[in-house]
PDB file of C-alpha atoms in Angstrom:
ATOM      1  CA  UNK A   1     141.303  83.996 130.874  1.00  0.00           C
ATOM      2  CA  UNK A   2     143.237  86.325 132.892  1.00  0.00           C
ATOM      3  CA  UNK A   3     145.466  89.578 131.565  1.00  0.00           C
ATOM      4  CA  UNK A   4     149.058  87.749 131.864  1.00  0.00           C
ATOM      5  CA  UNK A   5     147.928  84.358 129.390  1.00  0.00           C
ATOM      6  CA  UNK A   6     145.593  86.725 127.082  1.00  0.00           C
ATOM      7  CA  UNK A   7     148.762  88.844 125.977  1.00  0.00           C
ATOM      8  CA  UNK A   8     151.024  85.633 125.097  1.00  0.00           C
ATOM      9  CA  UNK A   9     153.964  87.113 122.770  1.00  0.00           C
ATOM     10  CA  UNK A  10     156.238  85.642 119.949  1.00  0.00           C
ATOM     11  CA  UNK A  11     159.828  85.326 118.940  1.00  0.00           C
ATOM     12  CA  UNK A  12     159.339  88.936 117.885  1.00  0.00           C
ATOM     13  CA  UNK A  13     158.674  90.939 120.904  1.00  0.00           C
ATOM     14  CA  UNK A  14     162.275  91.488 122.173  1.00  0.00           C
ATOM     15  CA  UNK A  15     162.435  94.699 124.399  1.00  0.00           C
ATOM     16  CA  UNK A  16     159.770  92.904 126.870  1.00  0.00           C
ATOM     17  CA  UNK A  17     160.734  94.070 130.742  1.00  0.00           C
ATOM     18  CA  UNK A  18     158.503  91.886 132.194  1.00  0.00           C
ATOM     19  CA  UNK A  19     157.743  87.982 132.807  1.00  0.00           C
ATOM     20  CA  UNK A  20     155.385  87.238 130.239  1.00  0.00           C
ATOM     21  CA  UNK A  21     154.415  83.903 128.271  1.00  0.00           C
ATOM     22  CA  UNK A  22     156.180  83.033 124.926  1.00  0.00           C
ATOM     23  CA  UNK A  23     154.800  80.760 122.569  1.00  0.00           C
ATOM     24  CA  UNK A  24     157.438  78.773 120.095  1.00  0.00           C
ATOM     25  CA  UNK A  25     157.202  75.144 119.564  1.00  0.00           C
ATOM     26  CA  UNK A  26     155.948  74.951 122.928  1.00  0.00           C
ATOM     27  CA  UNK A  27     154.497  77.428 125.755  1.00  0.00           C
ATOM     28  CA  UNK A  28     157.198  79.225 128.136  1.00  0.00           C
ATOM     29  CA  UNK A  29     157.120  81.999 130.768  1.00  0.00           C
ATOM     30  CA  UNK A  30     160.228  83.882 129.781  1.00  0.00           C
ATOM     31  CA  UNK A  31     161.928  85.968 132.809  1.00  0.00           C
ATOM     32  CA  UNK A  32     164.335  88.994 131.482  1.00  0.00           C
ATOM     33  CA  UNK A  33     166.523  90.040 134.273  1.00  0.00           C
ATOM     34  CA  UNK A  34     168.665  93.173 134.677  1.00  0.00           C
ATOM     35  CA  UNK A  35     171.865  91.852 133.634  1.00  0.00           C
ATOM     36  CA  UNK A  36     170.444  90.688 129.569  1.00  0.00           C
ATOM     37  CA  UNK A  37     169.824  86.884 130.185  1.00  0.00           C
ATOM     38  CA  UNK A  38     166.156  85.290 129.798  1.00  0.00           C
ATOM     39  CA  UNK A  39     165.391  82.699 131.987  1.00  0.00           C
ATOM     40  CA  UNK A  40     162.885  80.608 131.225  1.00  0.00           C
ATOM     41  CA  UNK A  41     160.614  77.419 132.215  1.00  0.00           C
ATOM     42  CA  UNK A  42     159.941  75.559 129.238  1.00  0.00           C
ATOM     43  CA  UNK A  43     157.242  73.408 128.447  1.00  0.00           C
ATOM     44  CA  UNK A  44     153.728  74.715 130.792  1.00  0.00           C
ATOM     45  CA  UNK A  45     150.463  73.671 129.556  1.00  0.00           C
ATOM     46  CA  UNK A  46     148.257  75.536 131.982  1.00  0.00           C
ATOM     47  CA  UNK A  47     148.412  79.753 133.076  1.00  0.00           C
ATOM     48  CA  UNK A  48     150.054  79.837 136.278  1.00  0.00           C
ATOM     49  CA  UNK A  49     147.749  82.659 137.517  1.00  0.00           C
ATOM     50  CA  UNK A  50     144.165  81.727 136.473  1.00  0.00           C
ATOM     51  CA  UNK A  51     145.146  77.731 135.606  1.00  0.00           C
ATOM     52  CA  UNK A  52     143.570  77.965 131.914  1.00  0.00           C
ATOM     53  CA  UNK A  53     144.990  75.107 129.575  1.00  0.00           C
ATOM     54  CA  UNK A  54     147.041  76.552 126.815  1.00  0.00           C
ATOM     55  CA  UNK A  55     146.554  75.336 123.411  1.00  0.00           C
TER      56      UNK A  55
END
């Protein structure tokens, strides 16, 4: 389990600055940018730095 997947965040954490993984219904990796807007890519099942399955 690697540092990024370990600290996985909620609907809670709002004033986040960097990409980080949100859990909701599903698993996310939520991208602030500069300009307010999250991007995000919904729907991982696995870290995408040390491959660990999320559950």
């Amino acid at each position: 389990m690697c540092k990024f997947c370990k600290d996985i965040k909620t609907e809670e954490d709002f004033d986040i600055e960097k990409p980080y993984l949100l859990f909701t219904k599903d698993f996310s990796i939520e991208v602030p940018s500069d300009d307010g807007i999250r991007h995000s890519v919904d729907n991982i099942s696995f870290c995408p730095y040390c491959g660990r399955k999320l559950v």
